[in-house]
PDB file of C-alpha atoms and ligand atoms in Angstrom:
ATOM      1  CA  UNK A   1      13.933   6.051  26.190  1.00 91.00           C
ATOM      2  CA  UNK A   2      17.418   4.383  26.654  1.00 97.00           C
ATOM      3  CA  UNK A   3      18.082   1.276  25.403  1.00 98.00           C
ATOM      4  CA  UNK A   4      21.257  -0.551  26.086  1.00 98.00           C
ATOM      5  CA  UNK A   5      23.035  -2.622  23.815  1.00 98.00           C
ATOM      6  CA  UNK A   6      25.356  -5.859  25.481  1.00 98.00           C
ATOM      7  CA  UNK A   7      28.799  -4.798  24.197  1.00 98.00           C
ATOM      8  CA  UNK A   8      31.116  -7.718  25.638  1.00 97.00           C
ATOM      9  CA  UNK A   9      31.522  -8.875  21.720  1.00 94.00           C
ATOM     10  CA  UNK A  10      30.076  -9.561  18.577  1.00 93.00           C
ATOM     11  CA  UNK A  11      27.748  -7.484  15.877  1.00 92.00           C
ATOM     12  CA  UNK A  12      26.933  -4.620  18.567  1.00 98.00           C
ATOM     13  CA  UNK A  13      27.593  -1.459  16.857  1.00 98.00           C
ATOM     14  CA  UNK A  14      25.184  -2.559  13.682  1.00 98.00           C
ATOM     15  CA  UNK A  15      22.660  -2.749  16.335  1.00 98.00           C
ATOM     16  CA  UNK A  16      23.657   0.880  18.174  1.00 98.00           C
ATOM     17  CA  UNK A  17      23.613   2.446  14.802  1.00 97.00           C
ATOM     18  CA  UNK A  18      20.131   1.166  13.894  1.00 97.00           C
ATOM     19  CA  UNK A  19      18.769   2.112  17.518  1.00 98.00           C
ATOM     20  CA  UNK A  20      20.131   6.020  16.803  1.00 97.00           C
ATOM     21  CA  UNK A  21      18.210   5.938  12.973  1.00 96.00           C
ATOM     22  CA  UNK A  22      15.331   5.025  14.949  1.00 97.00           C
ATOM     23  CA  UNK A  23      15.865   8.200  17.478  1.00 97.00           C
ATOM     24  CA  UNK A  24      16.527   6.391  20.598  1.00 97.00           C
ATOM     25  CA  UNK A  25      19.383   6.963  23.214  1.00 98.00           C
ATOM     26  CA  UNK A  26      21.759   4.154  23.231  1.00 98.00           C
ATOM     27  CA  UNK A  27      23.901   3.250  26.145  1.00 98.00           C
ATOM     28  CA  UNK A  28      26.765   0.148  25.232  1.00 98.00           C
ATOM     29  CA  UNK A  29      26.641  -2.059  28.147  1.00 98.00           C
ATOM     30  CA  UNK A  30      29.986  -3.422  29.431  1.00 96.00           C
ATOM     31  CA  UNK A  31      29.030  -3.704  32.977  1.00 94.00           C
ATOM     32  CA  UNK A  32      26.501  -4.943  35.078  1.00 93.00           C
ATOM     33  CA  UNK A  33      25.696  -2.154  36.630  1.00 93.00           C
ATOM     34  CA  UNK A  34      25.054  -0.240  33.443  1.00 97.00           C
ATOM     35  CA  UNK A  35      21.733  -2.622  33.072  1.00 97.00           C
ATOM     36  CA  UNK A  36      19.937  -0.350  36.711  1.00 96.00           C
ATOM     37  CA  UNK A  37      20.190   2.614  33.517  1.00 96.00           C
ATOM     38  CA  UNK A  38      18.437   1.337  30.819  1.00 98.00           C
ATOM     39  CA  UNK A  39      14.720   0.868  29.388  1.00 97.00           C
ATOM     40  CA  UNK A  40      15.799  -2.057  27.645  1.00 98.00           C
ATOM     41  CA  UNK A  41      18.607  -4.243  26.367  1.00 98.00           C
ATOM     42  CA  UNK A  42      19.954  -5.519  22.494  1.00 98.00           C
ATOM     43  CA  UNK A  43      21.758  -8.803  22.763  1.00 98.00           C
ATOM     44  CA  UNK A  44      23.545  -8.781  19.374  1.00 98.00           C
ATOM     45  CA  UNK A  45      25.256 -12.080  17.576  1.00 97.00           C
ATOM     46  CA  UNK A  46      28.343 -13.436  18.426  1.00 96.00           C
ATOM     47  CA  UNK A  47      29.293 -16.345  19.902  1.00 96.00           C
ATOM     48  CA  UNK A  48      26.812 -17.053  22.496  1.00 97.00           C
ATOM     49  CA  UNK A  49      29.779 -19.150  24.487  1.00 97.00           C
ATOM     50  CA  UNK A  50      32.115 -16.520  24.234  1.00 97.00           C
ATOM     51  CA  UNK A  51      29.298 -14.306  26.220  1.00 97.00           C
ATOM     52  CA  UNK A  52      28.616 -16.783  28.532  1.00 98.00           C
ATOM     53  CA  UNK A  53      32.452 -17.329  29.596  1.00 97.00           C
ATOM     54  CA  UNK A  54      33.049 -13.025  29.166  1.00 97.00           C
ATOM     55  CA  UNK A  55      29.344 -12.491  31.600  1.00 96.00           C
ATOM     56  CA  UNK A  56      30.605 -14.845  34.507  1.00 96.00           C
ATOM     57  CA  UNK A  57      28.654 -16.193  36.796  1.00 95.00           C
ATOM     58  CA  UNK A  58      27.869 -12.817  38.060  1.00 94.00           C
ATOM     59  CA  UNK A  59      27.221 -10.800  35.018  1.00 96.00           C
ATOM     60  CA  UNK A  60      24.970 -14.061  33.784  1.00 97.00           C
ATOM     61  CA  UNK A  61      23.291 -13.835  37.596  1.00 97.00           C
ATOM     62  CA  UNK A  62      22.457  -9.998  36.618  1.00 97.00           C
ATOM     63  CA  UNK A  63      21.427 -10.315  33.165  1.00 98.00           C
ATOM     64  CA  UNK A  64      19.075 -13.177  34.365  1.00 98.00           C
ATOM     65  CA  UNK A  65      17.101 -10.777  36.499  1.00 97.00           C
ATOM     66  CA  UNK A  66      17.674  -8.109  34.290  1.00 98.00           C
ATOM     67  CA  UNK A  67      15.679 -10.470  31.545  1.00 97.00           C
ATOM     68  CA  UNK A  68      12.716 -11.798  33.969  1.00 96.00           C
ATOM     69  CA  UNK A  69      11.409  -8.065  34.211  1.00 95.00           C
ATOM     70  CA  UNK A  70      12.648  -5.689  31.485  1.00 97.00           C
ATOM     71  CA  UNK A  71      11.841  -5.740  27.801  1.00 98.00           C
ATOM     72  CA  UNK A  72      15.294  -7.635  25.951  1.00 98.00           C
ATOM     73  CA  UNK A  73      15.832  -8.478  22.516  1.00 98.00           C
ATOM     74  CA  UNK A  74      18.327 -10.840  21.455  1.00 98.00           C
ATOM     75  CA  UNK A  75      19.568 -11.674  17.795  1.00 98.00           C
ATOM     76  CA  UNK A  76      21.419 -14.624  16.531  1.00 98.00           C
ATOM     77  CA  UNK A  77      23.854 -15.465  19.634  1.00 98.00           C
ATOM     78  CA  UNK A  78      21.380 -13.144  21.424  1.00 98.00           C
ATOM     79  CA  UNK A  79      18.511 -15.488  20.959  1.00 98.00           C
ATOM     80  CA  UNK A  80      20.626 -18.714  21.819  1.00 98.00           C
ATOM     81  CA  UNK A  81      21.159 -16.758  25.369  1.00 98.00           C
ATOM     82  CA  UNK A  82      17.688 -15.922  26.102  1.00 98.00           C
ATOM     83  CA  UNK A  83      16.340 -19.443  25.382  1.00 98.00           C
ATOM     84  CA  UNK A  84      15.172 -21.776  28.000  1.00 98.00           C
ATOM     85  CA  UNK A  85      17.150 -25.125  26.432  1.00 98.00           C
ATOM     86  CA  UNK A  86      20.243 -25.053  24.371  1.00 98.00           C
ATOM     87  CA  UNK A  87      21.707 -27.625  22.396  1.00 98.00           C
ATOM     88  CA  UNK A  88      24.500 -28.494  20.414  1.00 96.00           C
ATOM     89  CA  UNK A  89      26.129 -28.585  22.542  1.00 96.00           C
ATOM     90  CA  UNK A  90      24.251 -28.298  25.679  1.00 97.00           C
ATOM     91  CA  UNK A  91      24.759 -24.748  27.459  1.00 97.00           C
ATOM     92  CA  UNK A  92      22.903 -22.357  30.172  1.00 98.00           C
ATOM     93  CA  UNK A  93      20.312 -20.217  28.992  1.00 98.00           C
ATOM     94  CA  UNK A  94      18.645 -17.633  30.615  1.00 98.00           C
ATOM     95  CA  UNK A  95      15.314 -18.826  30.071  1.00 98.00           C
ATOM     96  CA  UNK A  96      13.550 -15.726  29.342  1.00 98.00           C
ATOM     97  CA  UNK A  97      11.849 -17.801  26.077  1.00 98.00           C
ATOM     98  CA  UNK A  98      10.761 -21.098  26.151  1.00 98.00           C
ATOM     99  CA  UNK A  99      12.357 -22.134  23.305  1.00 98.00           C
ATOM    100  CA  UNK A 100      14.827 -24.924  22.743  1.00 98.00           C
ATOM    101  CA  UNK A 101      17.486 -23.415  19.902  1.00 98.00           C
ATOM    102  CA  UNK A 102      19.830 -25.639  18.429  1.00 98.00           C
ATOM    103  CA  UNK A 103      23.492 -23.169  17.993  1.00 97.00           C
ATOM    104  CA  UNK A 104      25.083 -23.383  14.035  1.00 95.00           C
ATOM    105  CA  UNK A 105      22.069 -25.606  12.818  1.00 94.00           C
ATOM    106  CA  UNK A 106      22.180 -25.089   9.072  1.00 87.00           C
ATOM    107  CA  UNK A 107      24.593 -27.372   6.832  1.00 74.00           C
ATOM    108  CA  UNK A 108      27.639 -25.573   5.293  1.00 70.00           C
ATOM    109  CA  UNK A 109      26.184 -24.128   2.168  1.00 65.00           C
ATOM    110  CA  UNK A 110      23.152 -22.647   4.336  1.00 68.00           C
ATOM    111  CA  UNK A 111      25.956 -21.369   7.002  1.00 80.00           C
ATOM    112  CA  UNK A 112      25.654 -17.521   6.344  1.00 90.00           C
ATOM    113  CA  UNK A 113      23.036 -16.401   3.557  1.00 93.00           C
ATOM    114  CA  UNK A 114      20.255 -13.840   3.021  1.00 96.00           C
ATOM    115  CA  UNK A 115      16.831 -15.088   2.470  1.00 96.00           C
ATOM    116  CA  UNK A 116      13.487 -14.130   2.318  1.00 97.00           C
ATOM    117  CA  UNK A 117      11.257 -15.254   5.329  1.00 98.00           C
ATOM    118  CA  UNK A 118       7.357 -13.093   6.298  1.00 97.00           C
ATOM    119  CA  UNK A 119       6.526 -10.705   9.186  1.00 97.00           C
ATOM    120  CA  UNK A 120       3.580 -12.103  10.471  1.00 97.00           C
ATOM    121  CA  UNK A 121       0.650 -10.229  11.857  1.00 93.00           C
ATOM    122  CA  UNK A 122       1.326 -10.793  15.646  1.00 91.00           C
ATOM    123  CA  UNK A 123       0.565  -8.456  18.946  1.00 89.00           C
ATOM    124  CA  UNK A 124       4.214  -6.135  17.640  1.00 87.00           C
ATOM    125  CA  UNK A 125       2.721  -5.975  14.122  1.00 85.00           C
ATOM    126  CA  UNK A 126      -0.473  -5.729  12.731  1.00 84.00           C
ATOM    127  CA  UNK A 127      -0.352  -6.099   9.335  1.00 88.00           C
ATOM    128  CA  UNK A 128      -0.764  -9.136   7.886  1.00 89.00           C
ATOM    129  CA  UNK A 129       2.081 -11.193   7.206  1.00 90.00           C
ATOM    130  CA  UNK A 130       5.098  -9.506   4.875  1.00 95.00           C
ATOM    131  CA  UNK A 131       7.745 -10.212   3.447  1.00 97.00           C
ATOM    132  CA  UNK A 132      11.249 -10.051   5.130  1.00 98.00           C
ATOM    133  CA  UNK A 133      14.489  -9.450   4.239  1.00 98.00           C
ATOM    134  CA  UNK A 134      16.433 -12.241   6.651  1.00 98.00           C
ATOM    135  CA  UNK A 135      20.807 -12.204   6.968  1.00 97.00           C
ATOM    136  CA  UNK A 136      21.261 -15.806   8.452  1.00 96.00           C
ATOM    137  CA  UNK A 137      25.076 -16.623   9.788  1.00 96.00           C
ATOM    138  CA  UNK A 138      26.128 -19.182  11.147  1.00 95.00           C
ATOM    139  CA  UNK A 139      22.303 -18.867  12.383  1.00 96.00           C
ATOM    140  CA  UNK A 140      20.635 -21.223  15.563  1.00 97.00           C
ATOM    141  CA  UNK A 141      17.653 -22.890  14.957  1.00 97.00           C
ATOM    142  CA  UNK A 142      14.542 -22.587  17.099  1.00 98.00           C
ATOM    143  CA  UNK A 143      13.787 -26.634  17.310  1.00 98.00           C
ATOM    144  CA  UNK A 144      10.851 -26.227  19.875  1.00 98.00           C
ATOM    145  CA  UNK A 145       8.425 -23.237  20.345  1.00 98.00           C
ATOM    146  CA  UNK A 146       6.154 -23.186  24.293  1.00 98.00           C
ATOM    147  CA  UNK A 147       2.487 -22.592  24.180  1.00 98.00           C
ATOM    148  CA  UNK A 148       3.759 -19.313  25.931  1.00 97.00           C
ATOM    149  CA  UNK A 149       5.681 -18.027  22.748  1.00 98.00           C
ATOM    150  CA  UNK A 150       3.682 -16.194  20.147  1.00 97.00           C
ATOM    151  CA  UNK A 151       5.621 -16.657  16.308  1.00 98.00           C
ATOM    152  CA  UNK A 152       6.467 -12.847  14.922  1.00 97.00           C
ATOM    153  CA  UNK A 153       8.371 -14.204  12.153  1.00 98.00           C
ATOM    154  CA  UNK A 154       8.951 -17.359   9.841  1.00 98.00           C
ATOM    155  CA  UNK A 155      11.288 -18.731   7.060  1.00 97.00           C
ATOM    156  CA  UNK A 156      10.920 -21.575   4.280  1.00 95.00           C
ATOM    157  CA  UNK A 157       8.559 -24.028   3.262  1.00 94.00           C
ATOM    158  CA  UNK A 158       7.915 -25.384   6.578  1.00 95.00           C
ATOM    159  CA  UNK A 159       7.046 -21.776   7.885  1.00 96.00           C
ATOM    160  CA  UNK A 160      10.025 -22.088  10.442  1.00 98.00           C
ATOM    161  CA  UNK A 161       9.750 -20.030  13.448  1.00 98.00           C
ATOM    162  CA  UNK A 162      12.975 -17.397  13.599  1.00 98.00           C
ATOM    163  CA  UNK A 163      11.669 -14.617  15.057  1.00 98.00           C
ATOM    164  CA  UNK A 164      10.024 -14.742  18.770  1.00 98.00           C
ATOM    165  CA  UNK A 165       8.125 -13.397  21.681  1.00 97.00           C
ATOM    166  CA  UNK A 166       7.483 -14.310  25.215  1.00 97.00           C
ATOM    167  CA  UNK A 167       6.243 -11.565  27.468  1.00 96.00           C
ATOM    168  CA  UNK A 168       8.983  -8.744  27.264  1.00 96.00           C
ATOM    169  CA  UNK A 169      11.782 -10.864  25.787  1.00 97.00           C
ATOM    170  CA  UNK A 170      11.855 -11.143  21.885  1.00 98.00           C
ATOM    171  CA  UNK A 171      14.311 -13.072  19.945  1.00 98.00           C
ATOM    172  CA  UNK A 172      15.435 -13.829  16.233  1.00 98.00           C
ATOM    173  CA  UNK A 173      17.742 -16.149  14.482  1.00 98.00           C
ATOM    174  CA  UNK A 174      18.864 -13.668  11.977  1.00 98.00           C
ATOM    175  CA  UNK A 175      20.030  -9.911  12.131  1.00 98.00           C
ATOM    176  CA  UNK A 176      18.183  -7.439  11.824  1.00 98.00           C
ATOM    177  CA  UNK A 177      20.545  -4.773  12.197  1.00 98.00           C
ATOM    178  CA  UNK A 178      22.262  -6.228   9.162  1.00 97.00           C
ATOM    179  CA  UNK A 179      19.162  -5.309   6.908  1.00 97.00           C
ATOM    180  CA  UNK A 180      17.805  -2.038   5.831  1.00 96.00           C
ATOM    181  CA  UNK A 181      14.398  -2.621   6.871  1.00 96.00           C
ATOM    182  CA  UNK A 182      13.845  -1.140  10.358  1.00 96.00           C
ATOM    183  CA  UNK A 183      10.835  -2.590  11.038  1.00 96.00           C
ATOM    184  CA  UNK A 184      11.786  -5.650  13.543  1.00 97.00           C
ATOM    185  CA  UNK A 185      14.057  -3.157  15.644  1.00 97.00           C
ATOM    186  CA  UNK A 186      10.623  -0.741  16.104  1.00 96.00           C
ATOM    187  CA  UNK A 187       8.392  -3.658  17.226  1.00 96.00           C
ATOM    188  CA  UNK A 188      11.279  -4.420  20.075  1.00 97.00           C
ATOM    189  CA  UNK A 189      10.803  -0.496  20.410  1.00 97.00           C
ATOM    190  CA  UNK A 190       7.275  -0.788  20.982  1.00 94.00           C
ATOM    191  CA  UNK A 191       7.487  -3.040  23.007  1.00 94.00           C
ATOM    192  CA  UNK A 192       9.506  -1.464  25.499  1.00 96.00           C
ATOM    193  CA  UNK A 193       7.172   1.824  25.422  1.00 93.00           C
ATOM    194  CA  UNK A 194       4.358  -0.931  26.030  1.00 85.00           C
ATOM    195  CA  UNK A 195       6.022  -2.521  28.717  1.00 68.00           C
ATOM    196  CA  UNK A 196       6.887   1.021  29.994  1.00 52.00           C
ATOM    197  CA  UNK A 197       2.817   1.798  30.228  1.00 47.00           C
ATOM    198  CA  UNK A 198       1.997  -1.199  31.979  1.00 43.00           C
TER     199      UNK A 198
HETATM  200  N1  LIG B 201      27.045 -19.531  15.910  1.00 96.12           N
HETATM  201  C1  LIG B 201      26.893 -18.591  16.979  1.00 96.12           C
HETATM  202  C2  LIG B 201      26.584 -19.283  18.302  1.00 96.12           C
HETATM  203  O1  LIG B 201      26.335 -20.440  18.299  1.00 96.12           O
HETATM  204  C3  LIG B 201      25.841 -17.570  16.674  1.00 96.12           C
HETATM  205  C4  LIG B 201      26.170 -16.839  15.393  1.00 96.12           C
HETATM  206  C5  LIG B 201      25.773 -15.402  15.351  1.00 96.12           C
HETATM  207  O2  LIG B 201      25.441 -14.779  16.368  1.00 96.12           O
HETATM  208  N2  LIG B 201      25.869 -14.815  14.189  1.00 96.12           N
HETATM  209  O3  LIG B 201      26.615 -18.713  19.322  1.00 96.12           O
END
């Protein structure tokens, strides 16, 4: 299995270097066409602007058919791409999850900090929920979930949604390749050997 990871800018070798602990082939993607080679595709934090302006309207053209039938995971920035609404301020997403995702949502002091959220039990993990290690910087917030989207992960009192599914496209608002715990990179894994099956 190869699994790409978007390498325009932004956290992408935490993610390659988690992908290889895990055993799997990774391929840094800094051209369209290298997306025809892969199983699936990382989208790591960033600056999800920054992305958007470095894709162009043909790289964002190929990514968005890229997303509609292949199994993508996007973290932090990554997540602000895939979503279907953007705000703050208002930008394109690729609308692989029908989210809406407000970009740096949390005040100052919440800007960049490591908290404890839960692993629910969902279709990519069937235990019941768990705690979760969770590195949050200068994180988005999901502000709107679809009946479509299944919750995989939450945070806080009010059981906020941060990590999420939608058919083959997964997203979460923190980084997972920052944390020891492997376990949110091997559900994206499974679900690209799912997705591979079907
Ligand atoms: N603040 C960034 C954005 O709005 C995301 C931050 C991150 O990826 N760590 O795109």
């Amino acid at each position: 299995m190869k699994i790409g990871v978007l390498a325009l800018q932004g956290d992408f070798d935490a993610h390659r270097r988690r992908l290889e602990e895990l055993g799997v082939e990774v391929v840094l993607v800094k051209k369209p066409g290298q997306l025809d080679q892969i199983d699936g595709l990382v989208i790591p934090g960033g600056e999800s602007g920054t992305f958007l302006k470095l894709l162009g309207e043909e790289g964002f053209e190929k990514l968005k058919q890229f997303v509609r039938l292949n199994p993508t995971f996007g973290t932090c920035a990554g997540a602000i791409l895939l979503a279907t609404e953007v705000e703050n301020p208002e930008q394109a997403g690729l609308g692989a999850i029908d989210i809406r995702i407000r970009r740096n949502a949390y005040g100052r002091q919440l800007d960049s900090s490591i908290r404890e959220g839960r692993l629910l039990q969902s279709s990519l993990h069937d235990k019941p929920g768990s705690p979760l290690e969770m590195v949050f910087i200068r994180a988005p917030k999901i502000e709107h979930v679809g009946a479509a989207v299944e919750v995989i992960a939450t945070e806080g009192k009010d059981n906020a949604p941060v990590a999420v599914r939608q058919g083959r496209a997964m997203a979460a608002t923190f980084h997972p390749e920052l944390s020891e715990d492997t376990r949110v990179h091997q559900a994206f894994l499974d679900l690209v050997l799912n997705g591979r099956k079907r």
